[in-house]
């Protein structure tokens, strides 16, 4: 069993607190993604779990065993980094089996494990190539294969797709997701890209300034964010935020859950762009960013200020056009003075 339990985990570098009192439960076989902005501590937390950094305070358990003082090599984990870190003078087969060779595993067993991993990752035809003869995606698959052959209980990925182009990132996301379904191991994945988090995770851990802001499934975080930070971080483009005083009186009087609600959120995908005068709020189009299937409109709302709206189709209004916007009252998110969410849209 490879469940992980973090209790009061902290990590400091001198006087700088990077990880602050984190409690987290990761179940056996889960695919968990740590997500957050640069500098939030997600990679440091991963390295603490892997044993590459010492834990300053708190307890880490893997499979019910305390791991604080256990060396990284004996924790039953394998890391895949942003850098492929392949030996350029070794062929793919040798790169994948190098760790086993160092541990003095018998050669027939090394060959068996490498062949099995190569079959899982569709690398059979590449085993006799050097890293310089591979594409970026193929090199990353070799790095993953090197982790697989060690039969770890926990796989850890530290922004493994950051060096790949957009098309290849999409392809590799699908490959990693498929790998998890085939192997069933516990996987922990670090990224700053919330699209990667949403598409890969069974459970997402949102971090900010070394603290956990919220833990939940992608749908839970999208529909029921704990606060404005999570609401704006999860979802692309990010949620619009306004002062409630700018809302039309009829919406404010009927939809506002409490007088304590001082901010309101509205996702770009929930906005309907209408002809001028056909909606409750007038807006001016500042910029039309054509995306092929539609457009991302940058709007200036008369009573609320800047706003982003997604527009489907090819007939989006051009910059300088006056329009109206509409939305369902149930699509509004309400936040109190501390920016804690007071209510969001129901899950569908």
Short mmCIF file of N, CA and C in Angstrom, two decimals, residues 40 154 254:
data_model
loop_
_atom_site.label_atom_id
_atom_site.label_comp_id
_atom_site.label_asym_id
_atom_site.label_seq_id
_atom_site.Cartn_x
_atom_site.Cartn_y
_atom_site.Cartn_z
N UNK A 40 5.31 29.02 -4.74
CA UNK A 40 4.34 28.65 -3.70
C UNK A 40 4.80 27.47 -2.84
N UNK A 154 5.45 4.86 -5.44
CA UNK A 154 4.97 6.23 -5.69
C UNK A 154 5.80 6.84 -6.80
N UNK A 254 -31.89 40.36 -5.55
CA UNK A 254 -32.48 39.01 -5.62
C UNK A 254 -31.46 37.89 -5.48
#
